[in-house]
Amino acid sequence: MGREKNLEKLRDGSLFDLIIIGGGATGCGVALDAATRGLKVALIEKNDFSEGTSSRSTKLVHGGVRYLEMAVKKLDRVQYNLVKDGLHERGLLLKNARHLSNRIAFITPLYKWFDVPYVFAGLKFYDILSGKQNIGHSRLLSRKETLRRFPGVKSEGLKAGVLYYDGQFHDARMALSLALTAEQKGAVITNHVAVTGLLKENGKISGTELTDSLTGETWQLKARGVINATGPFVDRIRMMDNPDVAKIITTSTGIHIILDKRFAPPDAGLMIPETEDGRVLFVLPWENHALVGTTDEPAELTEHPQPLDIEIDYLLRHVTRYFNLQVDRSDIKAVWSGLRPLVSDPKAADTAKLARDHVIEDSPDGLLSIAGGKWTTYRKMSLDTVDHAFKQFDLAAPKPTCQTEQLPILGSTNYNEKGDLELINNYDFDPDIAAYLNRTYGDQAEQVAKLAQKGYGARLVENHPVLEAEILYAARYELAERVIDVLARRTPLALLDTEAAKQAAPRVLEIMAEELGWDEQRCAEEKQLVEKRLTEAL
Ligand SMILES: Cc1cc2nc3c(=O)[nH]c(=O)nc-3n(C[C@H](O)[C@H](O)[C@H](O)COP(=O)(O)OP(=O)(O)OC[C@H]3O[C@@H](n4cnc5c(N)ncnc54)[C@H](O)[C@@H]3O)c2cc1C
C-alpha cells in the first residue's frame, strides 16, 4: 500500500490483464469486480478517486420513483427493468457498504386530493418491485403526521403525505472504499496519474501511456485489455483510439446546495415528484445538514463545473415554494456541481437518442468503453463490463464469474452499528464525533481513534466532527495526495461548509506536508490549488 509502492508496480514492466481508466463509481466498481475474479488489474485515475461526477451525486441509492411512473405510463419495459435492477442493487449496496449507507424515509407532501391514491399506489408498486430487497413499506400520512415528520413543509393547502423508503450513502467514500477493497484483492490502484495515450501493436490496443499528474513523469503500461470508464470523458479516450469516431456522450450539470440542518429533520427527506418544469426535487438530511438538489442544465465538458446562478436561483425558489421557512443566498453553506454523462448507444437505430441503460462499446482496435447508468447500479454495470471483457480480451481467471454480490467493502465487514458507544467508552470522544467516525470508517474507525490519541484528537474546525487524525489517516492509508482530496472527498467538509473548509485548509496542509515530506514549493502549490477549488468550483 502507498502511492510509491503502487507506482513501482505500474512501472516494473509487467503485463496486466486489464487497465481500467477512471476512478469514479464505474471504474472503481469494475476494478473490484475484476480483481475479485483473480484478474491482474490496474486502476488509473487522473485526479482523485471520485473527483468527477461520483462525489457530486444526490447520494441516493434508489430505483428511481419517477422512472417507475414513466415506465408505467408509457408501458416501457426497459425503464421498468431499470427500476427493478436499481431496487435490487439498492438492497445489495445497503448490505455490502453498511457503514457508508442507510435507509432513509422520504415524505411526499400532497396538495391535491386526487394525487393521494395515485402517488400512494405508485409507491406501493415501488415496494413490491423491490421484492426480497424491500427496505420498508410505504404508507399514507395524514396532514398532521406529514407536518410532524417534516416540520417546515408548506402547510397551506396540504392534504396528506406519502411515506416511502430509499437508501442514502456517502458517494465519495464509497468510491474510495471500492478502490481500496480492490487493492486488498490484488489490484494496483493509483490516483493522480492520467492516461495520456493508447498503445497499439498490430493495430490492436496493447496498453496505455501514463503521466503522473503530480510530477509529469511519463511511462508505458501494457495490458491484455483496456477499459474506458471515464464518465463524461469517455469520448476523449475514444478519440485517442480513433480521432474520427462519432461522439456518444453529451453532458448536463446538476447542482446541490447545502443549507442548515433546520431545513430537514435528521430522519426524513422530502421528495417533490414534479416541480414546475417536471423535475424531481429532494431535500434531505446529510451529515447534519440539509442537502437540496438537483438541476439539469446543458453544460460544456469540464473537470470542475461551476454552479450557475440560474441553477442556484432555481433551487432557492423551490425551497421557498415548498417550505414555510424563508431562504436566500446567505443561507447557502456550500454549493457544488456534477456533470451527467448522458450516453447514446452507437449500435441503436437512432444514435442521437439517449440510452436509458448503461452502454458497453467495443472499438475495432479493442477499446472497451462503459458509460451511463447510475451510482446505485455500479455493481451490475461492473459485472456486465467484466463479463464482456472476458470474452472480448480472451481472459482467463481463477473465478470467471462475478464475486461481488455478497462482498462487504472495506470498513463494512465487522461494522457495528453501536460502535460509537465503544468509541466513546474507549477514547472519550464527544458523541457527535464518535457517531461520525463510526459511520465514516466502519470497522476501521479504531485506527483513526488511535491516531487521535497520539496528539491529533482536536476537531479540525469548530462545529464539525472531523478530526485532525483523519488527515493523517487519509495521507497514510487512503492515498490522499492533495489538501483538497482530504477536504472534499476523504472528509465531507468542503461539500458541507465552504467557510469551514477554508478555515481548516492551513492545518490540513501542515499535517500533510509533515506526513508526506512536502517542500516549500509543493506547499505553495497546494495552498494555491485549495484556494482555487474552494473559491471557484470544487
Ligand atoms: C447531479 C447528479 C446527481 C446524481 N445523483 C445520483 C444519485 O442520487 N444516485 C445515483 O445512483 N446516481 C446519481 N447520479 C449518477 C451518478 O453520479 C453517475 O452515474 C456516476 O457517478 C458516474 O460515474 P462514472 O465513474 O461513470 O463517472 P465519473 O465519476 O465522472 O468518473 C470518471 C473518472 O474518470 C477520470 N478520468 C477522466 N479522464 C481520465 C484519464 N485520461 N485518465 C485517467 N482518469 C481519467 C475522471 O477524473 C473521473 O474521476 C447523479 C449524477 C449527477 C450529475
Coordinates of C-alpha atoms and ligand atoms in Angstrom, one line a residue:
M1 CA 0.0 0.0 0.0
G2 CA 1.1 3.6 -0.6
R3 CA 1.4 5.6 -3.7
E4 CA 5.1 5.0 -4.4
K5 CA 4.8 1.2 -4.0
N6 CA 1.8 1.2 -6.3
L7 CA 3.6 3.3 -8.9
E8 CA 6.6 0.9 -8.7
K9 CA 4.2 -2.0 -9.6
L10 CA 3.0 0.0 -12.6
R11 CA 6.5 0.8 -13.8
D12 CA 8.1 -2.6 -13.5
G13 CA 7.2 -3.6 -17.0
S14 CA 4.8 -6.5 -16.1
L15 CA 1.8 -7.3 -18.2
F16 CA -1.7 -6.7 -16.7
D17 CA -4.9 -8.4 -17.7
L18 CA -6.8 -5.1 -17.5
I19 CA -6.1 -1.4 -17.3
I20 CA -9.2 0.5 -16.1
I21 CA -9.2 4.2 -16.9
G22 CA -11.2 6.3 -14.5
G23 CA -11.6 6.1 -10.7
G24 CA -15.3 7.0 -10.3
A25 CA -18.1 4.7 -9.4
T26 CA -17.8 2.8 -12.7
G27 CA -14.0 2.4 -12.7
C28 CA -13.7 1.5 -9.1
G29 CA -16.6 -1.0 -9.4
V30 CA -15.0 -2.6 -12.4
A31 CA -11.6 -2.8 -10.7
L32 CA -13.2 -4.5 -7.7
D33 CA -15.2 -7.0 -9.8
A34 CA -12.2 -7.9 -11.9
A35 CA -9.8 -8.2 -9.0
T36 CA -12.1 -10.5 -7.1
R37 CA -12.3 -12.8 -10.0
G38 CA -8.5 -13.1 -9.9
L39 CA -7.5 -10.8 -12.8
K40 CA -4.4 -8.7 -12.7
V41 CA -5.8 -5.2 -12.6
A42 CA -4.5 -1.6 -12.8
L43 CA -6.9 1.2 -11.9
I44 CA -5.7 4.6 -13.1
E45 CA -7.4 7.9 -12.0
K46 CA -6.2 11.2 -13.4
N47 CA -7.3 13.3 -10.4
D48 CA -8.6 11.9 -7.1
F49 CA -10.9 8.9 -6.8
S50 CA -14.4 10.1 -7.3
E51 CA -13.2 13.7 -8.1
G52 CA -15.6 13.7 -11.1
T53 CA -19.3 13.1 -11.0
S54 CA -19.1 10.3 -8.4
S55 CA -18.6 12.7 -5.4
R56 CA -21.3 15.1 -6.6
S57 CA -24.4 13.0 -6.7
T58 CA -27.6 13.4 -4.6
K59 CA -26.2 10.4 -2.6
L60 CA -29.3 8.3 -3.1
V61 CA -29.3 4.6 -3.5
H62 CA -32.6 4.2 -5.4
G63 CA -34.6 2.6 -8.1
G64 CA -36.0 5.9 -9.2
V65 CA -39.6 6.6 -8.2
R66 CA -40.1 9.0 -11.2
Y67 CA -38.7 6.4 -13.7
L68 CA -41.2 3.9 -12.4
E69 CA -44.0 6.4 -13.1
M70 CA -42.7 6.8 -16.6
A71 CA -42.4 3.1 -17.1
V72 CA -46.0 2.5 -16.1
K73 CA -47.4 5.5 -18.0
K74 CA -45.6 4.5 -21.2
L75 CA -45.7 0.8 -20.7
D76 CA -41.9 0.9 -21.1
R77 CA -40.3 -2.5 -20.3
V78 CA -36.7 -1.2 -20.4
Q79 CA -37.5 1.6 -17.9
Y80 CA -39.3 -0.9 -15.7
N81 CA -36.4 -3.3 -15.7
L82 CA -34.0 -0.5 -14.8
V83 CA -36.1 0.4 -11.8
K84 CA -36.2 -3.3 -10.8
D85 CA -32.4 -3.6 -11.2
G86 CA -31.9 -0.4 -9.2
L87 CA -34.1 -1.7 -6.4
H88 CA -32.2 -5.0 -6.3
E89 CA -28.8 -3.2 -6.3
R90 CA -30.1 -0.8 -3.6
G91 CA -30.6 -3.8 -1.3
L92 CA -27.1 -5.2 -2.0
L93 CA -25.4 -1.8 -1.5
L94 CA -27.1 -1.3 1.8
K95 CA -25.8 -4.7 3.0
N96 CA -22.3 -4.6 1.4
A97 CA -21.5 -1.0 2.5
R98 CA -23.4 -0.9 5.7
H99 CA -21.3 1.8 7.4
L100 CA -21.5 4.2 4.4
S101 CA -25.2 3.8 3.7
N102 CA -28.5 3.9 5.5
R103 CA -32.2 3.6 4.8
I104 CA -34.0 6.9 4.8
A105 CA -37.7 7.7 5.0
F106 CA -39.0 10.1 2.3
I107 CA -42.1 12.1 2.5
T108 CA -44.0 13.3 -0.5
P109 CA -46.4 16.1 0.5
L110 CA -49.6 16.1 -1.5
Y111 CA -51.6 19.3 -2.1
K112 CA -54.4 17.8 -4.3
W113 CA -56.8 15.1 -3.1
F114 CA -56.7 13.2 -6.4
D115 CA -52.9 12.8 -6.1
V116 CA -53.3 10.8 -2.9
P117 CA -54.4 7.4 -4.4
Y118 CA -52.2 7.9 -7.5
V119 CA -48.9 8.6 -5.6
F120 CA -49.7 6.0 -2.9
A121 CA -50.4 3.3 -5.4
G122 CA -47.2 4.2 -7.3
L123 CA -45.1 3.9 -4.1
K124 CA -46.7 0.6 -3.1
F125 CA -45.7 -0.7 -6.5
Y126 CA -42.2 0.5 -5.8
D127 CA -42.2 -1.6 -2.6
I128 CA -43.5 -4.6 -4.5
L129 CA -40.9 -4.3 -7.2
S130 CA -38.0 -4.4 -4.7
G131 CA -39.1 -8.0 -3.8
K132 CA -36.8 -9.6 -1.2
Q133 CA -34.7 -6.4 -1.1
N134 CA -37.6 -4.4 0.2
I135 CA -36.4 -2.0 2.9
G136 CA -39.7 -0.8 4.3
H137 CA -43.4 -0.4 3.5
S138 CA -44.9 2.8 2.1
R139 CA -47.8 4.3 3.9
L140 CA -50.2 7.2 3.8
L141 CA -49.7 10.0 6.3
S142 CA -52.4 12.4 7.5
R143 CA -51.8 16.1 7.0
K144 CA -50.9 16.3 10.7
E145 CA -48.4 13.5 10.6
T146 CA -46.8 14.9 7.5
L147 CA -46.2 18.1 9.3
R148 CA -44.9 16.3 12.4
R149 CA -42.5 14.2 10.4
F150 CA -41.2 17.0 8.2
P151 CA -41.8 20.3 10.1
G152 CA -41.3 23.3 7.9
V153 CA -43.0 21.9 4.8
K154 CA -45.6 24.3 3.5
S155 CA -48.9 23.7 5.4
E156 CA -51.1 25.8 3.3
G157 CA -53.3 23.6 1.1
L158 CA -51.6 20.4 2.4
K159 CA -53.9 17.5 2.2
A160 CA -51.8 14.4 3.1
G161 CA -48.4 12.8 2.6
V162 CA -47.0 9.5 1.5
L163 CA -44.0 8.0 3.2
Y164 CA -41.7 5.6 1.5
Y165 CA -38.1 4.3 1.9
D166 CA -35.0 4.6 -0.2
G167 CA -31.2 4.4 0.5
Q168 CA -28.7 7.1 1.1
F169 CA -24.9 6.8 1.0
H170 CA -21.6 8.7 1.1
D171 CA -20.6 8.6 -2.5
A172 CA -17.0 9.8 -2.3
R173 CA -16.1 7.4 0.5
M174 CA -17.9 4.6 -1.3
A175 CA -15.7 5.0 -4.4
L176 CA -12.6 5.2 -2.3
S177 CA -13.6 2.1 -0.3
L178 CA -14.3 0.2 -3.6
A179 CA -10.8 1.1 -4.8
L180 CA -9.2 0.2 -1.5
T181 CA -11.1 -3.1 -1.4
A182 CA -10.0 -3.8 -5.0
E183 CA -6.4 -3.1 -3.8
Q184 CA -6.8 -5.6 -0.9
K185 CA -7.9 -8.2 -3.6
G186 CA -4.7 -7.6 -5.6
A187 CA -5.5 -4.6 -7.9
V188 CA -2.9 -1.9 -8.3
I189 CA -4.7 1.4 -7.8
T190 CA -3.5 4.9 -8.3
N191 CA -4.9 8.4 -8.3
H192 CA -3.3 11.5 -9.8
V193 CA -2.0 9.5 -12.8
A194 CA -3.6 10.2 -16.2
V195 CA -3.9 8.1 -19.3
T196 CA -2.4 10.3 -21.9
G197 CA -2.3 7.9 -24.8
L198 CA -3.2 4.4 -26.0
L199 CA -0.5 2.0 -27.2
K200 CA -1.2 -0.3 -30.2
E201 CA 0.5 -3.3 -31.6
N202 CA -0.5 -4.7 -34.9
G203 CA -3.5 -2.4 -34.9
K204 CA -4.8 -3.6 -31.5
I205 CA -4.7 -1.7 -28.3
S206 CA -2.0 -3.2 -26.1
G207 CA -1.8 -0.7 -23.2
T208 CA -1.6 2.9 -22.2
E209 CA 0.8 5.8 -21.8
L210 CA 0.6 7.1 -18.3
T211 CA 1.6 10.5 -16.9
D212 CA 2.0 11.2 -13.3
S213 CA -0.2 14.3 -12.7
L214 CA 2.0 15.4 -9.7
T215 CA 5.5 15.0 -11.3
G216 CA 4.9 15.0 -15.1
E217 CA 6.7 11.6 -15.4
T218 CA 5.6 9.5 -18.3
W219 CA 5.8 5.8 -18.9
Q220 CA 4.0 2.9 -20.6
L221 CA 1.9 0.2 -19.2
K222 CA 0.9 -3.0 -21.1
A223 CA -2.3 -5.0 -20.7
R224 CA -4.4 -7.6 -22.5
G225 CA -7.4 -5.2 -22.4
V226 CA -8.1 -1.5 -21.7
I227 CA -11.4 -0.4 -20.2
N228 CA -12.5 3.2 -20.6
A229 CA -14.6 4.1 -17.6
T230 CA -14.1 7.9 -17.7
G231 CA -17.7 9.0 -17.3
P232 CA -18.2 12.4 -19.1
F233 CA -14.7 12.0 -20.6
V234 CA -15.4 8.7 -22.4
D235 CA -15.3 10.4 -25.8
R236 CA -11.8 11.9 -25.1
I237 CA -10.4 8.4 -24.6
R238 CA -12.4 7.0 -27.6
M239 CA -10.8 9.8 -29.7
M240 CA -7.3 8.7 -28.5
D241 CA -8.2 5.4 -30.1
N242 CA -9.8 6.9 -33.3
P243 CA -9.8 10.7 -33.7
D244 CA -12.7 10.5 -36.2
V245 CA -15.1 8.5 -34.0
A246 CA -18.6 9.9 -33.5
K247 CA -19.3 11.1 -30.0
I248 CA -21.6 9.2 -27.8
I249 CA -21.6 11.5 -24.7
T250 CA -23.4 14.7 -24.0
T251 CA -23.2 16.4 -20.7
S252 CA -25.6 18.3 -18.5
T253 CA -24.9 19.7 -15.0
G254 CA -26.7 19.2 -11.8
I255 CA -26.0 21.2 -8.7
H256 CA -26.7 20.8 -5.0
I257 CA -26.9 23.4 -2.3
I258 CA -26.3 22.8 1.4
L259 CA -28.4 24.5 4.0
D260 CA -28.5 24.4 7.7
K261 CA -29.9 21.3 9.3
R262 CA -33.1 23.1 10.3
F263 CA -34.4 22.6 6.7
A264 CA -34.5 18.8 7.1
P265 CA -35.3 16.7 10.1
P266 CA -32.5 14.1 10.9
D267 CA -34.6 11.1 9.9
A268 CA -36.6 12.1 6.8
G269 CA -36.2 13.6 3.4
L270 CA -38.7 15.4 1.3
M271 CA -39.3 14.3 -2.3
I272 CA -41.3 16.6 -4.7
P273 CA -42.1 14.3 -7.6
E274 CA -42.8 17.0 -10.1
T275 CA -41.6 20.6 -10.0
E276 CA -42.9 23.4 -12.2
D277 CA -40.8 22.1 -15.1
G278 CA -41.4 18.4 -14.4
R279 CA -38.2 17.5 -12.4
V280 CA -37.8 15.7 -9.1
L281 CA -36.6 17.7 -6.2
F282 CA -35.1 16.3 -3.0
V283 CA -34.4 18.0 0.3
L284 CA -32.7 15.5 2.6
P285 CA -30.6 15.3 5.8
W286 CA -26.9 14.6 5.1
E287 CA -24.1 14.8 7.6
N288 CA -26.1 17.0 10.0
H289 CA -27.0 19.5 7.2
A290 CA -29.8 19.7 4.6
L291 CA -28.9 18.8 1.0
V292 CA -31.1 20.2 -1.7
G293 CA -30.9 19.1 -5.4
T294 CA -30.8 19.0 -8.2
T295 CA -30.9 20.8 -11.5
D296 CA -30.4 19.9 -15.2
E297 CA -28.7 22.4 -17.5
P298 CA -26.7 21.7 -20.7
A299 CA -23.0 22.1 -20.0
E300 CA -19.6 22.0 -21.5
L301 CA -17.2 19.2 -20.7
T302 CA -15.0 20.4 -17.8
E303 CA -13.3 18.8 -14.8
H304 CA -14.6 21.2 -12.2
P305 CA -18.0 22.6 -13.3
Q306 CA -19.1 25.9 -11.8
P307 CA -22.6 26.1 -10.4
L308 CA -24.6 28.6 -12.4
D309 CA -26.6 31.4 -11.0
I310 CA -29.8 30.2 -12.7
E311 CA -29.3 26.8 -11.0
I312 CA -28.9 28.3 -7.6
D313 CA -31.9 30.6 -8.1
Y314 CA -34.0 27.6 -9.3
L315 CA -33.2 25.6 -6.1
L316 CA -33.8 28.5 -3.8
R317 CA -37.1 29.3 -5.5
H318 CA -38.3 25.7 -5.0
V319 CA -37.2 25.5 -1.4
T320 CA -39.2 28.7 -0.7
R321 CA -42.2 27.2 -2.6
Y322 CA -42.3 24.0 -0.5
F323 CA -41.3 25.4 2.9
N324 CA -42.7 27.8 5.4
L325 CA -39.1 28.8 6.0
Q326 CA -37.5 31.8 4.3
V327 CA -34.3 31.0 2.5
D328 CA -31.9 33.1 0.4
R329 CA -28.3 33.0 -0.8
S330 CA -26.9 33.9 2.6
D331 CA -28.3 30.6 3.9
I332 CA -26.2 28.5 1.5
K333 CA -23.2 26.9 3.2
A334 CA -21.9 25.2 0.1
V335 CA -22.8 24.6 -3.5
W336 CA -21.3 22.1 -6.0
S337 CA -22.0 20.9 -9.4
G338 CA -21.6 17.5 -11.2
L339 CA -21.6 16.5 -14.8
R340 CA -24.1 13.9 -16.0
P341 CA -22.6 11.7 -18.7
L342 CA -25.6 11.2 -20.9
V343 CA -24.9 8.4 -23.4
S344 CA -26.3 7.4 -26.7
D345 CA -25.9 3.9 -27.9
P346 CA -23.7 3.7 -31.1
K347 CA -25.5 0.5 -32.0
A348 CA -29.0 1.9 -31.7
A349 CA -31.0 2.7 -34.8
D350 CA -31.3 6.3 -33.6
T351 CA -27.9 7.2 -32.3
A352 CA -29.0 10.7 -31.3
K353 CA -31.4 9.3 -28.8
L354 CA -30.1 8.9 -25.3
A355 CA -29.8 5.4 -23.9
R356 CA -31.6 4.7 -20.7
D357 CA -29.4 1.8 -19.6
H358 CA -25.6 1.8 -19.5
V359 CA -23.8 1.2 -22.8
I360 CA -20.8 -1.1 -23.4
E361 CA -19.0 -0.5 -26.7
D362 CA -16.0 -2.2 -28.3
S363 CA -13.9 -0.3 -30.8
P364 CA -12.5 -2.1 -33.8
D365 CA -9.0 -1.8 -32.2
G366 CA -10.2 -3.3 -29.0
L367 CA -11.0 -0.3 -26.7
L368 CA -13.9 -1.3 -24.3
S369 CA -15.9 1.7 -23.2
I370 CA -18.6 1.7 -20.5
A371 CA -20.8 4.7 -19.8
G372 CA -24.1 5.8 -18.4
G373 CA -26.1 4.1 -15.7
K374 CA -26.1 5.5 -12.2
W375 CA -24.2 5.2 -8.9
T376 CA -26.8 2.7 -7.5
T377 CA -26.2 0.2 -10.3
Y378 CA -22.4 0.5 -10.4
R379 CA -22.1 -3.2 -9.3
K380 CA -24.3 -4.5 -12.1
M381 CA -22.6 -2.3 -14.6
S382 CA -19.2 -3.6 -13.4
L383 CA -20.4 -7.2 -13.7
D384 CA -21.6 -6.7 -17.3
T385 CA -18.4 -5.0 -18.2
V386 CA -16.1 -7.6 -16.8
D387 CA -18.2 -10.4 -18.3
H388 CA -17.8 -8.6 -21.6
A389 CA -14.1 -8.1 -21.1
F390 CA -13.6 -11.8 -20.5
K391 CA -14.9 -12.6 -24.0
Q392 CA -13.5 -9.6 -25.7
F393 CA -9.9 -10.0 -24.5
D394 CA -10.0 -13.7 -24.1
L395 CA -9.1 -13.6 -20.4
A396 CA -8.7 -16.5 -18.0
A397 CA -9.0 -16.2 -14.3
P398 CA -9.4 -18.5 -11.3
K399 CA -13.0 -17.3 -10.8
P400 CA -14.6 -16.4 -14.1
T401 CA -17.9 -15.4 -12.6
C402 CA -18.8 -12.3 -10.6
Q403 CA -17.9 -12.4 -6.9
T404 CA -19.3 -9.1 -5.6
E405 CA -22.9 -9.8 -4.8
Q406 CA -22.2 -10.7 -1.1
L407 CA -18.9 -8.9 -0.8
P408 CA -18.6 -6.4 2.0
I409 CA -16.4 -3.5 1.1
L410 CA -13.6 -2.1 3.3
G411 CA -15.0 -0.9 6.7
S412 CA -18.2 -2.9 6.4
T413 CA -17.1 -6.5 7.3
N414 CA -17.2 -6.1 11.1
Y415 CA -19.1 -2.9 11.2
N416 CA -21.0 -2.4 14.5
E417 CA -24.0 0.0 14.3
K418 CA -23.4 0.7 18.0
G419 CA -19.7 1.1 17.6
D420 CA -20.0 4.8 18.5
L421 CA -20.6 3.8 22.1
E422 CA -17.4 1.8 22.2
L423 CA -15.5 4.8 20.7
I424 CA -17.0 7.0 23.5
N425 CA -16.1 4.5 26.2
N426 CA -12.6 3.7 24.9
Y427 CA -11.5 7.0 23.6
D428 CA -13.7 9.5 25.4
F429 CA -14.9 11.1 22.1
D430 CA -17.9 13.5 22.1
P431 CA -21.0 11.7 20.9
D432 CA -21.2 13.5 17.5
I433 CA -17.5 12.7 16.8
A434 CA -18.0 9.0 17.7
A435 CA -21.1 8.6 15.6
Y436 CA -19.4 10.3 12.6
L437 CA -16.2 8.2 12.9
N438 CA -18.3 5.0 13.2
R439 CA -20.4 5.7 10.1
T440 CA -17.5 7.1 8.0
Y441 CA -14.8 4.4 8.7
G442 CA -16.9 1.5 9.9
D443 CA -14.7 -1.2 11.4
Q444 CA -11.6 0.9 10.6
A445 CA -12.7 3.7 12.9
E446 CA -10.5 2.5 15.7
Q447 CA -7.4 3.1 13.5
V448 CA -8.4 6.8 13.3
A449 CA -9.2 6.9 17.0
K450 CA -5.6 5.6 17.8
L451 CA -4.1 8.4 15.7
A452 CA -6.4 10.8 17.6
Q453 CA -4.9 9.6 20.8
K454 CA -1.4 10.4 19.6
G455 CA -1.9 14.2 19.6
Y456 CA -4.3 14.5 16.7
G457 CA -7.6 14.4 18.6
A458 CA -8.7 18.0 18.0
R459 CA -11.6 19.0 15.8
L460 CA -10.3 20.3 12.5
V461 CA -12.7 23.2 12.8
E462 CA -15.4 24.2 15.3
N463 CA -18.9 22.7 14.9
H464 CA -17.9 19.8 12.7
P465 CA -17.0 16.3 13.9
V466 CA -14.0 16.0 11.5
L467 CA -10.7 15.3 13.4
E468 CA -7.1 16.2 12.7
A469 CA -6.4 12.4 13.0
E470 CA -8.3 11.9 9.7
I471 CA -5.8 13.9 7.8
L472 CA -3.0 11.7 8.9
Y473 CA -5.1 8.6 8.2
A474 CA -6.0 9.8 4.8
A475 CA -2.4 10.6 3.8
R476 CA -1.0 7.4 5.3
Y477 CA -3.7 4.8 4.4
E478 CA -6.1 6.3 1.9
L479 CA -3.9 7.7 -0.9
A480 CA -4.8 11.4 -0.2
E481 CA -2.3 13.3 -2.2
R482 CA -3.7 16.8 -2.1
V483 CA -5.2 19.1 0.5
I484 CA -8.4 19.2 -1.5
D485 CA -8.5 15.3 -1.5
V486 CA -8.9 15.4 2.2
L487 CA -11.3 18.4 2.4
A488 CA -13.6 17.3 -0.4
R489 CA -13.5 13.5 -0.5
R490 CA -11.9 11.8 2.5
T491 CA -14.0 14.0 4.7
P492 CA -17.2 15.8 3.6
L493 CA -16.1 19.2 5.0
A494 CA -15.8 21.1 1.7
L495 CA -19.1 19.8 0.4
L496 CA -20.9 20.8 3.6
D497 CA -19.4 24.1 4.6
T498 CA -17.1 26.2 2.3
E499 CA -16.1 28.6 5.1
A500 CA -15.2 25.8 7.5
A501 CA -13.1 24.1 4.8
K502 CA -11.2 27.4 4.2
Q503 CA -10.5 27.7 7.9
A504 CA -9.3 24.1 8.1
A505 CA -7.1 24.2 5.0
P506 CA -3.9 25.5 6.6
R507 CA -3.9 22.8 9.3
V508 CA -4.6 20.1 6.7
L509 CA -1.7 21.5 4.7
E510 CA 0.6 21.5 7.7
I511 CA -0.2 17.9 8.7
M512 CA 0.0 16.5 5.1
A513 CA 3.3 18.4 4.5
E514 CA 4.8 16.8 7.5
E515 CA 3.5 13.3 6.8
L516 CA 4.3 13.3 3.0
G517 CA 7.5 15.4 3.3
W518 CA 6.4 18.3 1.0
D519 CA 8.9 21.0 0.3
E520 CA 8.1 24.8 0.2
Q521 CA 7.3 24.8 -3.5
R522 CA 4.8 21.9 -3.1
C523 CA 3.2 23.6 -0.1
A524 CA 2.8 26.8 -2.1
E525 CA 1.2 24.9 -5.0
E526 CA -1.2 23.1 -2.6
K527 CA -2.2 26.4 -0.9
Q528 CA -3.0 27.9 -4.3
L529 CA -4.9 24.9 -5.6
V530 CA -7.1 24.5 -2.5
E531 CA -7.9 28.2 -2.5
K532 CA -8.9 28.0 -6.2
R533 CA -11.1 24.9 -5.6
L534 CA -12.8 26.5 -2.5
T535 CA -13.3 29.8 -4.2
E536 CA -14.1 28.9 -7.8
A537 CA -15.5 25.4 -8.1
L538 CA -14.9 22.1 -6.2
Ligands
LIG1 C1 -26.3 15.9 -10.2 C2 -26.2 14.4 -10.2 C3 -26.9 13.7 -9.2 C4 -26.8 12.3 -9.2 N1 -27.4 11.6 -8.2 C5 -27.4 10.3 -8.2 C6 -28.0 9.6 -7.1 O1 -28.5 10.2 -6.2 N2 -28.0 8.2 -7.2 C7 -27.4 7.6 -8.2 O2 -27.5 6.3 -8.2 N3 -26.8 8.2 -9.2 C8 -26.8 9.5 -9.2 N4 -26.1 10.2 -10.2 C9 -25.4 9.5 -11.3 C10 -24.0 9.1 -10.8 O3 -23.4 10.1 -10.0 C11 -23.1 8.8 -12.0 O4 -23.8 7.9 -12.9 C12 -21.8 8.2 -11.7 O5 -21.2 8.9 -10.6 C13 -20.9 8.2 -12.9 O6 -19.7 7.6 -12.5 P1 -18.5 7.4 -13.5 O7 -17.5 6.6 -12.8 O8 -19.0 6.8 -14.8 O9 -18.0 8.8 -13.9 P2 -17.1 9.8 -13.0 O10 -17.4 9.8 -11.6 O11 -17.1 11.1 -13.7 O12 -15.6 9.1 -13.1 C14 -14.9 9.2 -14.3 C15 -13.4 9.4 -13.8 O13 -12.5 9.3 -15.0 C16 -11.4 10.1 -14.7 N5 -10.7 10.3 -15.9 C17 -11.1 11.1 -17.0 N6 -10.1 11.1 -17.9 C18 -9.1 10.3 -17.5 C19 -7.8 9.9 -18.0 N7 -7.4 10.4 -19.2 N8 -7.0 9.2 -17.2 C20 -7.4 8.7 -16.0 N9 -8.6 9.0 -15.5 C21 -9.4 9.8 -16.2 C22 -12.1 11.4 -14.1 O14 -11.1 12.1 -13.4 C23 -13.2 10.8 -13.2 O15 -12.8 10.7 -11.9 C24 -26.1 11.6 -10.2 C25 -25.5 12.4 -11.2 C26 -25.5 13.8 -11.2 C27 -24.7 14.5 -12.2

